[in-house]
Amino acid sequence: MKRIHVMAAVIRNAAGQILIAKRPDDAHQGGLWEFPGGKLETDEDRATGLRRELLEELGISVTQARPLIDIRHDYPDKSVRLDVWLVTGFNGEAHGAEGQPVCWVAPSELGNYSFPAANAPIVQAAQLPERYLITPDMADEGALFAGLEQTLENGIRLVQLRQTQLAEREYRALTERVLARFGERFDWLLKGNEPPEYPGVGWHLTARQLHELGSHGLPPRSSTGWLAASCHNAEELSLAQQLGVDFVTLSPVLPTPSHPDAAGLGWEAAQALIGSINKPVYLLGGMSPERLSEAFDAGAQGIAGIRGLF
């Protein structure tokens, strides 16, 4: 089977906008928007290939980049690897050096543009941050709120409200108070047996829910927030892929104080599992900001954590 390695870039400018380019009308999937890039040459280093393609297509010289997401598609006659990097530093003014239309858009506006279906995970990765906070169980609501204020100061915006000590009714009441205070200052995900009904608030499925929904499908969702799932092995990652979640957490990577008897996957196994799913993956378990570079090298979107981020 023919194997094709394609480099692509999510290019972010100082204003936080993302550069997208329009495919020629006479090309395969012509008229759709895409993330710039092109085929890696034989024996060419990935970073070198990325720099070459962006210089040829956009006239920019890359100065800072890292892997973002790796997507693989098998067709009857070929296998395509879409190797996507996040570019946050470059010299020159990006333009369509080959005559293609290009534009800078806010990450939140990417959904307004038509991309090839294979680009959907890239759109999600481009919109998601590097860190995903899971709140620790806290009986002291004041301390929880103070911790969330500190979380804002630390620049974390993606948060799962997890309070396992609360019954469903208590959890819902707390959710109301949290949203009243913090509102849209965070991108929220909630736990529960049903999808949240709050506009823009997401739902984080447990591994148990993944297995239960795998044969029944997802219930109707009225919220436009993120849909995520907790995964621990290849089977659960496959279920998450089938259900069409936006991203997953994979754990535990390393031993943690909260689960001292749980053996960690380790970096090598985590990297292999990340390669089995075309979704952004946050690594969880023993993670801290100091582990971010290792997470990126393993192909992860970033890290998720409780104690390491709160």
Coordinates of C-alpha atoms in Angstrom, one line a residue:
M1 CA 0.0 0.0 0.0
K2 CA 1.3 3.5 -0.9
R3 CA 2.0 5.6 2.1
I4 CA 1.9 9.4 2.0
H5 CA 3.2 11.7 4.7
V6 CA 1.7 15.2 4.6
M7 CA 2.8 18.0 6.8
A8 CA 0.2 20.7 7.8
A9 CA 0.3 23.7 10.1
V10 CA -2.0 25.5 12.5
I11 CA -0.3 28.9 12.3
R12 CA -1.2 31.2 15.2
N13 CA -0.3 34.9 15.1
A14 CA 0.2 37.3 18.0
A15 CA -3.5 38.1 18.2
G16 CA -4.4 34.4 18.5
Q17 CA -5.8 34.1 15.0
I18 CA -5.3 31.0 12.9
L19 CA -4.3 31.1 9.2
I20 CA -6.4 29.0 6.7
A21 CA -6.0 28.7 3.0
K22 CA -8.6 27.8 0.3
R23 CA -8.0 24.8 -2.0
P24 CA -8.1 25.5 -5.8
D25 CA -11.6 24.8 -7.3
D26 CA -10.1 22.2 -9.7
A27 CA -8.2 20.3 -6.9
H28 CA -9.5 17.3 -5.0
Q29 CA -12.1 18.7 -2.5
G30 CA -11.6 22.0 -4.3
G31 CA -13.2 25.1 -2.8
L32 CA -12.8 23.9 0.8
W33 CA -10.6 25.5 3.3
E34 CA -7.5 23.8 4.8
F35 CA -4.5 24.2 7.0
P36 CA -1.4 25.0 4.9
G37 CA 1.2 22.3 4.2
G38 CA 2.2 19.6 1.7
K39 CA 3.9 16.3 1.2
L40 CA 7.1 15.4 3.1
E41 CA 9.9 14.5 0.7
T42 CA 11.7 11.1 0.9
D43 CA 14.2 11.0 3.9
E44 CA 13.2 14.6 4.8
D45 CA 13.1 15.6 8.5
R46 CA 9.6 16.5 9.6
A47 CA 10.5 20.0 10.9
T48 CA 12.5 20.7 7.8
G49 CA 9.7 19.6 5.6
L50 CA 7.2 21.9 7.4
R51 CA 9.5 24.9 7.1
R52 CA 10.0 24.2 3.4
E53 CA 6.3 23.9 2.6
L54 CA 5.3 27.0 4.5
L55 CA 8.1 29.0 2.8
E56 CA 6.9 27.8 -0.6
E57 CA 3.2 28.3 0.1
L58 CA 3.1 31.3 2.3
G59 CA 6.5 33.0 2.1
I60 CA 7.1 32.7 5.8
S61 CA 10.1 31.4 7.7
V62 CA 9.1 29.3 10.8
T63 CA 11.0 30.1 14.0
Q64 CA 8.9 28.2 16.6
A65 CA 6.8 25.1 16.1
R66 CA 5.8 21.9 17.8
P67 CA 3.7 18.8 17.0
L68 CA 0.0 19.3 17.6
I69 CA -1.9 16.2 16.3
D70 CA -1.2 13.2 14.1
I71 CA -4.0 11.9 11.9
R72 CA -4.0 8.7 9.9
H73 CA -6.4 7.6 7.2
D74 CA -6.3 4.3 5.4
Y75 CA -7.9 4.2 1.9
P76 CA -8.2 1.2 -0.4
D77 CA -5.1 2.2 -2.4
K78 CA -3.1 4.4 0.0
S79 CA -2.4 5.3 3.6
V80 CA -2.2 9.0 4.5
R81 CA -0.6 10.5 7.6
L82 CA -1.5 14.1 8.3
D83 CA 1.2 15.3 10.5
V84 CA 0.0 18.6 12.0
W85 CA 2.2 21.1 13.8
L86 CA 1.4 24.3 15.8
V87 CA 3.4 27.3 14.5
T88 CA 3.6 30.2 16.9
G89 CA 6.7 32.0 15.6
F90 CA 7.6 33.0 12.1
N91 CA 9.2 35.8 10.1
G92 CA 7.6 37.4 7.1
E93 CA 4.0 38.3 6.1
A94 CA 1.9 35.2 5.3
H95 CA 0.3 35.4 1.9
G96 CA -0.9 33.0 -0.8
A97 CA 2.5 32.6 -2.6
E98 CA 0.9 30.2 -5.0
G99 CA -2.1 32.3 -5.7
Q100 CA -4.4 30.7 -3.1
P101 CA -6.7 32.8 -1.0
V102 CA -5.7 32.9 2.7
C103 CA -7.2 34.5 5.7
W104 CA -6.7 34.9 9.5
V105 CA -9.7 33.8 11.6
A106 CA -10.4 33.5 15.3
P107 CA -10.3 29.9 16.6
S108 CA -13.9 30.2 17.6
E109 CA -14.9 31.1 14.0
L110 CA -13.2 28.0 12.4
G111 CA -16.6 26.2 12.5
N112 CA -18.0 28.8 10.0
Y113 CA -15.7 27.5 7.3
S114 CA -16.0 24.3 5.3
F115 CA -13.0 21.9 5.6
P116 CA -12.4 18.4 4.3
A117 CA -13.8 15.8 6.7
A118 CA -10.3 14.7 7.6
N119 CA -9.6 18.2 9.0
A120 CA -12.3 18.0 11.7
P121 CA -9.8 16.8 14.5
I122 CA -7.4 19.6 13.4
V123 CA -10.2 22.2 13.9
Q124 CA -10.8 20.8 17.4
A125 CA -7.1 20.8 18.3
A126 CA -6.7 24.4 17.0
Q127 CA -9.5 25.5 19.4
L128 CA -8.4 23.6 22.5
P129 CA -5.8 24.8 25.0
E130 CA -2.8 23.0 26.3
R131 CA -4.1 22.5 29.8
Y132 CA -7.4 20.9 31.1
L133 CA -8.2 21.4 34.8
I134 CA -10.3 18.9 36.7
T135 CA -11.4 20.4 40.0
P136 CA -10.6 18.4 43.1
D137 CA -13.4 17.3 45.5
M138 CA -13.8 20.2 48.0
A139 CA -16.4 20.5 50.8
D140 CA -15.4 24.2 51.2
E141 CA -17.1 26.1 48.5
G142 CA -15.2 29.3 49.3
A143 CA -11.9 27.5 48.7
L144 CA -13.2 26.0 45.4
F145 CA -14.1 29.5 44.2
A146 CA -10.8 30.9 45.4
G147 CA -9.0 28.1 43.5
L148 CA -11.0 28.9 40.3
E149 CA -10.0 32.6 40.6
Q150 CA -6.4 31.5 40.8
T151 CA -6.9 29.3 37.8
L152 CA -8.0 32.3 35.8
E153 CA -4.9 34.1 36.8
N154 CA -2.8 31.1 35.7
G155 CA -4.3 31.3 32.3
I156 CA -6.3 28.0 32.3
R157 CA -9.7 28.3 30.6
L158 CA -10.8 24.7 30.1
V159 CA -12.3 23.2 33.3
Q160 CA -14.2 20.2 34.3
L161 CA -16.4 20.7 37.4
R162 CA -15.9 17.4 39.2
Q163 CA -17.2 17.0 42.7
T164 CA -17.8 13.3 43.3
Q165 CA -18.7 13.8 47.0
L166 CA -22.0 15.5 46.0
A167 CA -25.3 13.9 45.2
E168 CA -26.8 14.8 41.8
R169 CA -29.1 17.5 43.2
E170 CA -26.3 19.1 45.2
Y171 CA -24.0 19.0 42.2
R172 CA -26.6 20.7 40.0
A173 CA -27.1 23.4 42.6
L174 CA -23.4 24.0 42.8
T175 CA -23.2 24.1 39.1
E176 CA -25.8 26.9 39.1
R177 CA -23.7 28.9 41.6
V178 CA -20.4 28.3 39.8
L179 CA -21.9 29.4 36.4
A180 CA -23.5 32.5 38.0
R181 CA -20.1 33.6 39.3
F182 CA -17.7 32.6 36.5
G183 CA -20.0 32.3 33.5
E184 CA -18.2 32.4 30.2
R185 CA -14.8 33.1 31.8
F186 CA -14.2 29.3 31.5
D187 CA -15.0 26.7 28.9
W188 CA -16.9 24.3 31.2
L189 CA -17.5 20.6 31.1
L190 CA -19.8 18.9 33.6
K191 CA -20.3 15.3 34.8
G192 CA -23.6 13.5 35.0
N193 CA -26.0 11.0 33.5
E194 CA -27.5 13.4 31.1
P195 CA -26.1 16.1 28.8
P196 CA -25.9 19.6 30.3
E197 CA -28.7 21.9 29.3
Y198 CA -26.7 25.1 29.8
P199 CA -25.7 26.9 26.6
G200 CA -22.0 26.4 25.7
V201 CA -21.4 24.0 28.6
G202 CA -19.9 20.6 27.7
W203 CA -20.2 17.1 28.9
H204 CA -17.4 14.8 30.1
L205 CA -18.3 11.1 29.8
T206 CA -16.9 8.5 32.2
A207 CA -15.5 5.2 30.9
R208 CA -18.6 3.5 32.2
Q209 CA -20.8 5.8 30.2
L210 CA -18.7 5.2 27.1
H211 CA -19.4 1.5 27.3
E212 CA -23.1 2.1 28.0
L213 CA -23.5 4.5 25.1
G214 CA -21.4 2.5 22.7
S215 CA -24.4 0.4 21.8
H216 CA -27.1 3.0 22.2
G217 CA -25.6 6.2 20.9
L218 CA -25.6 9.6 22.5
P219 CA -28.8 11.1 23.8
P220 CA -29.9 14.4 22.2
R221 CA -27.8 17.4 23.2
S222 CA -29.1 20.9 23.6
S223 CA -25.7 22.4 24.5
T224 CA -23.1 23.4 22.1
G225 CA -20.2 22.8 24.5
W226 CA -17.4 20.3 24.2
L227 CA -18.0 16.5 24.4
A228 CA -15.2 14.6 26.0
A229 CA -14.6 11.1 27.5
S230 CA -12.3 9.4 30.0
C231 CA -10.3 6.6 28.4
H232 CA -7.8 4.1 29.8
N233 CA -7.1 1.6 27.0
A234 CA -7.5 1.0 23.3
E235 CA -11.1 -0.3 23.6
E236 CA -12.3 2.9 25.3
L237 CA -10.4 5.1 22.8
S238 CA -12.1 3.2 20.0
L239 CA -15.5 3.7 21.6
A240 CA -14.8 7.4 22.0
Q241 CA -13.9 7.6 18.3
Q242 CA -17.1 5.8 17.3
L243 CA -19.2 8.2 19.4
G244 CA -17.6 11.2 17.8
V245 CA -16.4 12.9 21.0
D246 CA -14.4 16.1 20.5
F247 CA -11.4 15.0 22.7
V248 CA -10.4 12.5 25.3
T249 CA -8.3 12.1 28.5
L250 CA -6.0 9.2 28.7
S251 CA -4.9 7.9 32.1
P252 CA -3.1 7.1 34.2
V253 CA 0.2 7.9 32.4
L254 CA 2.3 7.9 35.7
P255 CA 1.5 6.7 39.2
T256 CA -0.5 9.3 41.3
P257 CA -1.0 9.8 45.0
S258 CA -4.8 9.4 44.6
H259 CA -4.4 6.0 42.9
P260 CA -1.1 4.6 44.3
D261 CA -2.0 1.0 43.3
A262 CA -2.8 1.8 39.7
A263 CA 0.1 1.1 37.4
G264 CA 0.8 3.9 35.0
L265 CA 0.8 3.4 31.2
G266 CA 4.2 5.0 30.8
W267 CA 5.2 7.3 28.0
E268 CA 5.8 4.7 25.3
A269 CA 2.4 3.0 25.7
A270 CA 0.6 6.4 26.0
Q271 CA 2.2 7.5 22.7
A272 CA 1.1 4.3 21.0
L273 CA -2.5 4.7 22.2
I274 CA -2.6 8.3 21.1
G275 CA -1.5 7.1 17.6
S276 CA -4.6 4.8 17.5
I277 CA -7.2 7.6 17.6
N278 CA -7.8 10.7 15.4
K279 CA -8.8 12.9 18.3
P280 CA -7.0 15.4 20.5
V281 CA -5.8 13.6 23.6
Y282 CA -5.0 15.1 27.1
L283 CA -2.7 13.0 29.2
L284 CA -3.8 12.5 32.8
G285 CA -2.1 11.0 35.9
G286 CA 1.1 12.5 37.4
M287 CA 0.9 15.4 35.0
S288 CA 2.1 19.0 35.8
P289 CA 3.1 22.0 33.6
E290 CA 6.7 20.7 33.7
R291 CA 5.5 17.6 31.7
L292 CA 4.0 19.6 28.8
S293 CA 6.9 19.1 26.5
E294 CA 6.9 15.4 27.1
A295 CA 3.2 15.3 26.4
F296 CA 3.7 17.1 23.1
D297 CA 6.4 14.8 22.1
A298 CA 4.1 11.8 22.7
G299 CA 1.5 13.4 20.4
A300 CA -0.9 14.7 23.0
Q301 CA -2.9 17.9 22.9
G302 CA -1.5 18.7 26.3
I303 CA -2.1 17.7 29.9
A304 CA -5.1 17.3 32.2
G305 CA -4.8 17.4 36.0
I306 CA -6.3 17.9 39.4
R307 CA -3.5 18.5 41.9
G308 CA -1.0 19.4 39.2
L309 CA -3.0 22.3 37.8
F310 CA -5.3 23.5 40.6

